[in-house]
mmCIF file of C-alpha atoms in Angstrom:
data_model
loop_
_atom_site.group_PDB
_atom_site.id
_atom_site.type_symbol
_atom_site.label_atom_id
_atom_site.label_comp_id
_atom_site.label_asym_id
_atom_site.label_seq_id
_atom_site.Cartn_x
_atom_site.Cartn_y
_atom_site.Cartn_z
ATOM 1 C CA UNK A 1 101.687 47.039 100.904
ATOM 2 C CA UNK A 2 99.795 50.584 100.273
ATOM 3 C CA UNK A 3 102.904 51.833 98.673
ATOM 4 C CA UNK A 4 102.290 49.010 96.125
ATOM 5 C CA UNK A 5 98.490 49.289 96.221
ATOM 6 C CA UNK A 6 99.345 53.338 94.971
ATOM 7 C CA UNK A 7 101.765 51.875 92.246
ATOM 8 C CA UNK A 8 99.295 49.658 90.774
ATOM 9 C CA UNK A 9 96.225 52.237 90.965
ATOM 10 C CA UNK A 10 98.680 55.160 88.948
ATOM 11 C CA UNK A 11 100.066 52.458 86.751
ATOM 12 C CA UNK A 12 96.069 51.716 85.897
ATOM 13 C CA UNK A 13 94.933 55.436 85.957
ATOM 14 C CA UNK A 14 97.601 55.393 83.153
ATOM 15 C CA UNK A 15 96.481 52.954 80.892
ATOM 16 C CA UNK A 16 92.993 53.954 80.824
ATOM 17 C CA UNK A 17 94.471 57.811 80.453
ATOM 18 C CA UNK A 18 95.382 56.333 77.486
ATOM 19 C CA UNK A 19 93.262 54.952 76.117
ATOM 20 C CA UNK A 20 90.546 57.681 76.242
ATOM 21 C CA UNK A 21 93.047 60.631 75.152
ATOM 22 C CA UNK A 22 92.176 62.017 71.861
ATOM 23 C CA UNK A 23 94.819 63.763 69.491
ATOM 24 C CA UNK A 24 94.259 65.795 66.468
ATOM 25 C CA UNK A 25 96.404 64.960 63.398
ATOM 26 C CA UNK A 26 96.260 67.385 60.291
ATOM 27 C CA UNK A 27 97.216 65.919 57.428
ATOM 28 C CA UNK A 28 98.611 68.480 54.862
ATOM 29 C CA UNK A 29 98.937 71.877 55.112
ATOM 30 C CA UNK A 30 99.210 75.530 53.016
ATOM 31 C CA UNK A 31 96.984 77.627 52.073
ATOM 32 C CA UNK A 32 95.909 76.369 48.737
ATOM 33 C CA UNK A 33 92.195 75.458 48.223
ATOM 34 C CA UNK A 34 89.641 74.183 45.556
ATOM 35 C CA UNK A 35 86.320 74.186 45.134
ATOM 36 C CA UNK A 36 85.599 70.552 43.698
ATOM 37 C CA UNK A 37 87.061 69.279 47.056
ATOM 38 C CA UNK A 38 85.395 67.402 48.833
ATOM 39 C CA UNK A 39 82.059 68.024 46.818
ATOM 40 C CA UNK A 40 81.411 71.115 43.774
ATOM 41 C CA UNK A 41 78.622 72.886 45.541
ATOM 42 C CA UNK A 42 77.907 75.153 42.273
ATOM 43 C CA UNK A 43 76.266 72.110 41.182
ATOM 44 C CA UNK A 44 73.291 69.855 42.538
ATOM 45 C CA UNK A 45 74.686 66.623 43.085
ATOM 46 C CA UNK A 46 78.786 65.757 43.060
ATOM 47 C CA UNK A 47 80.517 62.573 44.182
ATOM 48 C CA UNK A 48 84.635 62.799 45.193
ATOM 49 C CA UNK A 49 86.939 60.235 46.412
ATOM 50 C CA UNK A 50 89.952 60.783 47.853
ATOM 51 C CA UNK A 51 93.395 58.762 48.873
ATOM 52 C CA UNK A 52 95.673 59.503 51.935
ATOM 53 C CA UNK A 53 99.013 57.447 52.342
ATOM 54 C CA UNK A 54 99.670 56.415 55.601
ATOM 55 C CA UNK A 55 103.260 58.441 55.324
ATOM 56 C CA UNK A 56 100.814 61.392 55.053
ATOM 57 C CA UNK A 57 98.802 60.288 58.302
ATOM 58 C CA UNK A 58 102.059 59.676 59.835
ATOM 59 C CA UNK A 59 100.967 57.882 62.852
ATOM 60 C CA UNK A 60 98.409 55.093 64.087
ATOM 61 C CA UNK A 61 95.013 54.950 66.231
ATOM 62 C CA UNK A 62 91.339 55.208 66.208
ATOM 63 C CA UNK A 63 89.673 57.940 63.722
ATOM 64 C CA UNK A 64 86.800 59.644 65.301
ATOM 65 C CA UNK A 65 86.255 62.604 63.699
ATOM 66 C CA UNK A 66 87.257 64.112 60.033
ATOM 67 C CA UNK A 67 87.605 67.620 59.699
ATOM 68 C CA UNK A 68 87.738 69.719 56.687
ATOM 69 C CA UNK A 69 88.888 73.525 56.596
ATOM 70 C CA UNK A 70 86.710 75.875 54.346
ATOM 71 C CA UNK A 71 88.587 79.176 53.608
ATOM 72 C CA UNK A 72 85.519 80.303 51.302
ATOM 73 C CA UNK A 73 81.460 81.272 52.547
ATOM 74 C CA UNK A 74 79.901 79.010 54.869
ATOM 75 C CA UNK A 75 77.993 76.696 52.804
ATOM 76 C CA UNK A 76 75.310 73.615 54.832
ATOM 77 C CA UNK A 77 75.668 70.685 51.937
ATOM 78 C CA UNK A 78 73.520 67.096 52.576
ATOM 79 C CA UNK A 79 76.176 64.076 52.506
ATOM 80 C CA UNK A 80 76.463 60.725 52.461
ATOM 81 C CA UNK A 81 80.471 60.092 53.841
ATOM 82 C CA UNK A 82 82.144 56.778 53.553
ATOM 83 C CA UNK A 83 85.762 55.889 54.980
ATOM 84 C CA UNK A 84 88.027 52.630 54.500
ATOM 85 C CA UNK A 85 90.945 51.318 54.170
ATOM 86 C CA UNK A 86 92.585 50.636 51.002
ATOM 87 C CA UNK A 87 95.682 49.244 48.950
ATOM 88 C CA UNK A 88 95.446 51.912 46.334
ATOM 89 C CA UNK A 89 97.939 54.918 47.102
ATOM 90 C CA UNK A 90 96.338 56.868 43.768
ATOM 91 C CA UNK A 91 94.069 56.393 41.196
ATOM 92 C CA UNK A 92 95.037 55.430 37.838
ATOM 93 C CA UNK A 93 92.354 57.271 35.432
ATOM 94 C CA UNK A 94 89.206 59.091 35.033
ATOM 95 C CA UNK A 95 87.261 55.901 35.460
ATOM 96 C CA UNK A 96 89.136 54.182 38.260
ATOM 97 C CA UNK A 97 86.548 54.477 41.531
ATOM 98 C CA UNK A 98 86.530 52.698 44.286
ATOM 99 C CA UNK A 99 82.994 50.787 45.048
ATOM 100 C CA UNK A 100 82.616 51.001 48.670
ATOM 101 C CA UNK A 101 81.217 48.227 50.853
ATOM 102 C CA UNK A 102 77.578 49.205 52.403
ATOM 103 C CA UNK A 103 79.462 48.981 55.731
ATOM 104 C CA UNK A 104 81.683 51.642 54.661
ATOM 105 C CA UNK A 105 79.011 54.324 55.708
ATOM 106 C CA UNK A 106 80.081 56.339 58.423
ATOM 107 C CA UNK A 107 77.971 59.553 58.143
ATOM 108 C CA UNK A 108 74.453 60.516 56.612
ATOM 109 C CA UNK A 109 73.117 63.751 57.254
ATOM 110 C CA UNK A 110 73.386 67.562 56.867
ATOM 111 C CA UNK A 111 77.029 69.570 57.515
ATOM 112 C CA UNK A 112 77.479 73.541 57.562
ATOM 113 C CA UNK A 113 80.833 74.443 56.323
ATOM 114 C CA UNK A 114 81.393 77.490 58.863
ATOM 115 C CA UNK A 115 83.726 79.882 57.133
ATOM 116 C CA UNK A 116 87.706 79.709 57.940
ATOM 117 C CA UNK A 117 87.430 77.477 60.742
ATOM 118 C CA UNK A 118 87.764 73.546 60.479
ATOM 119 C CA UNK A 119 84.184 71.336 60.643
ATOM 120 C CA UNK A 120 84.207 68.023 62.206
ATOM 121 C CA UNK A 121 82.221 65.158 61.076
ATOM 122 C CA UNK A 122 81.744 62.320 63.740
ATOM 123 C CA UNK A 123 81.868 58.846 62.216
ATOM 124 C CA UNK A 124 78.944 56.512 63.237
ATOM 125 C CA UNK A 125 81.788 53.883 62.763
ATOM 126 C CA UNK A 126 85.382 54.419 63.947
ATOM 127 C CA UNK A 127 88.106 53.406 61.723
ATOM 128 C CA UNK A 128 91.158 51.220 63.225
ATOM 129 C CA UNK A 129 93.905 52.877 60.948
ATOM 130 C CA UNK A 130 97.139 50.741 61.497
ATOM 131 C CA UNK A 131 99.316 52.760 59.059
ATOM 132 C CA UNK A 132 99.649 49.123 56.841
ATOM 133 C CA UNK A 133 97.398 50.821 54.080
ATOM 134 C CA UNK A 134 95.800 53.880 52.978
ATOM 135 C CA UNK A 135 92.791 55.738 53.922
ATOM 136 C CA UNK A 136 89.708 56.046 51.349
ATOM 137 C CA UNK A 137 87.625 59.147 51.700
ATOM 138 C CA UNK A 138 84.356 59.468 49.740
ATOM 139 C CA UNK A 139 82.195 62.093 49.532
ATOM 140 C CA UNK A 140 78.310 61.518 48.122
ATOM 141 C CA UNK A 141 76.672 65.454 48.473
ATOM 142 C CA UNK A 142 73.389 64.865 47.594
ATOM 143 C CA UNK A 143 72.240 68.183 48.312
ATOM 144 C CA UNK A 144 69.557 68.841 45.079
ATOM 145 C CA UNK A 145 70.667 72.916 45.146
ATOM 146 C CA UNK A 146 73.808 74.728 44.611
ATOM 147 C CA UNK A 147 75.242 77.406 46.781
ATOM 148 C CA UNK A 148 78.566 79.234 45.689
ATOM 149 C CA UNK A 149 81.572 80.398 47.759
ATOM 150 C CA UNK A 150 82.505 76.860 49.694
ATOM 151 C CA UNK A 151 86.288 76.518 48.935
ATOM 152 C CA UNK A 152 88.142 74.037 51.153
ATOM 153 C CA UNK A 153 91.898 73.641 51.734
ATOM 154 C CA UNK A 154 94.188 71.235 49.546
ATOM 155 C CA UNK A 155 97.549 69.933 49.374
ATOM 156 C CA UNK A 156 99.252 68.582 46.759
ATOM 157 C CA UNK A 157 99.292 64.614 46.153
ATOM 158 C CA UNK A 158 99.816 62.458 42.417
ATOM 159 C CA UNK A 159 96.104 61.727 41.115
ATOM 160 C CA UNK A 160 94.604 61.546 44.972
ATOM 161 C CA UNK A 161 91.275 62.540 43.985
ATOM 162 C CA UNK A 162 88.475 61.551 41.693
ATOM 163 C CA UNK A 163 85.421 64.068 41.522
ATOM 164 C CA UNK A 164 82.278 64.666 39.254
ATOM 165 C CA UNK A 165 79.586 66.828 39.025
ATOM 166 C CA UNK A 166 76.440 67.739 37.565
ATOM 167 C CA UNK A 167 72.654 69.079 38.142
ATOM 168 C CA UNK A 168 70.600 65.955 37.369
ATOM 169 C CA UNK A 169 72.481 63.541 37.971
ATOM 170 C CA UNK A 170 72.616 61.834 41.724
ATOM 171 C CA UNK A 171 75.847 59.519 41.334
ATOM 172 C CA UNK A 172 75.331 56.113 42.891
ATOM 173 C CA UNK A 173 78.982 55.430 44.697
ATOM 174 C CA UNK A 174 77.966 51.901 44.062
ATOM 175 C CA UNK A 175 77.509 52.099 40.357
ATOM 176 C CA UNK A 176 80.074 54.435 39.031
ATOM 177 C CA UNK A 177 80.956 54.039 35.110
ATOM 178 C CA UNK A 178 81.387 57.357 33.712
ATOM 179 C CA UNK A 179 84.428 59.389 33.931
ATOM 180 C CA UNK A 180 85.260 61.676 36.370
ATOM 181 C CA UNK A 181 88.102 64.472 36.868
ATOM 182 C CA UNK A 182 91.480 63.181 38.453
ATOM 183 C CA UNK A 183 93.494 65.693 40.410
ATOM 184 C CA UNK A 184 96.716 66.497 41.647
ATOM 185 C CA UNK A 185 95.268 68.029 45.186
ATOM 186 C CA UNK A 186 93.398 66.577 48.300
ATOM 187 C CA UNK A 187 91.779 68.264 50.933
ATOM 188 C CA UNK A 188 93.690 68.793 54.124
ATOM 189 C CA UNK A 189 92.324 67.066 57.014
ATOM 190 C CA UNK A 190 92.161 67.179 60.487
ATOM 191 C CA UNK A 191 91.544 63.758 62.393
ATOM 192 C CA UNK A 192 90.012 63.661 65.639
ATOM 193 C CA UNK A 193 92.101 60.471 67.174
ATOM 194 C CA UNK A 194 91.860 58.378 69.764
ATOM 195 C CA UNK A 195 96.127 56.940 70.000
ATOM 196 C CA UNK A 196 96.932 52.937 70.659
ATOM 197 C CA UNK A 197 97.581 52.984 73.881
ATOM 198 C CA UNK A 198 100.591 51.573 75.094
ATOM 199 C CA UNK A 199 100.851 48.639 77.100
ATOM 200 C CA UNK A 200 102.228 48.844 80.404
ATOM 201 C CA UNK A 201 102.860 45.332 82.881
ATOM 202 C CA UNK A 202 102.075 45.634 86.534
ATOM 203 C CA UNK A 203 103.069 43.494 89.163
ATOM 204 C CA UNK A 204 101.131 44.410 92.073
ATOM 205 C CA UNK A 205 103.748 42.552 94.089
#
């Protein structure tokens, strides 16, 4: 009876094992880099959205934390992040953004970019990615100043991005008609990840 009282306590140490472990998946990789990705920080205000297939994810779970790798100066932007899921694998023009829900907000608040190291942003809300769509990344810096020399890592991708920029004007991600800049790069990412965890049956007899 002990022997099976053992089985059934490792067999549960397990499943809650895995349920807390966290993995980090980077998406992408090389060592090219832009500097409208994710926000133009020569300017005082930029907006960017980006698109990452779940082939490029390559696996399932619970996103906790987004990280983005700056090769360039360390640079503290204000943001206003929101994630989701979408059907859209790329955008089809300069005017093609996606309006995010209100409940898509997952991060308001101030982020230093340290130089050559990767910076993690913890979600307020994680996202249940299920690899049956796509993962929408937008990026509202609202910083009112510029500061040169952030330059974060990219990887190639069809039209995966839509950025704009300018000095005076704050872009509303819920209101955006004018055109933008599509691009043939999106940053590289490194997800913080929290793995479905598999299901195991005991029979304590």
């Amino acid at each position: 009876m002990k022997k099976k009282i053992f089985s059934f306590m490792m067999a549960l140490f397990a499943i809650i094992g895995a349920v807390n472990a966290q993995v980090e998946v980077q998406v992408g990789y090389g060592i090219t880099s832009s500097e409208y990705l994710p926000s133009y920080s020569y300017y005082y205000y930029s907006l960017s959205e980006q698109i990452y297939t779940a082939e490029e994810i390559g696996t399932t779970g619970t996103i906790q934390k987004i990280a983005f790798y700056n090769s360039g100066q360390t640079k503290t932007r204000n943001y206003t992040m929101y994630v989701s899921l979408t059907s859209k694998s790329s955008f089809s023009s300069t005017t093609d953004w996606i309006v995010p829900n209100s409940s898509d907000e997952v991060f308001n608040g101030t982020v230093t970019m340290t130089a050559d190291e990767w910076t993690y942003i913890t979600l307020s809300t994680p996202i249940e990615f299920d690899g049956t769509q796509n993962l929408l990344i937008i990026m509202d810096d609202n910083t009112n100043g510029f500061s040169q020399g952030m330059s974060c890592r990219t990887f190639s991708g069809p039209s995966r991005s839509l950025f704009i920029y300018d000095d005076f004007t704050d872009f509303d991600p819920f209101n955006m008609t004018v055109a933008g800049y599509c691009y043939n790069e999106h940053n590289q990412l490194m997800l913080d990840m929290a793995p479905e965890a598999t299901q195991i049956t005991v029979n304590p007899d």
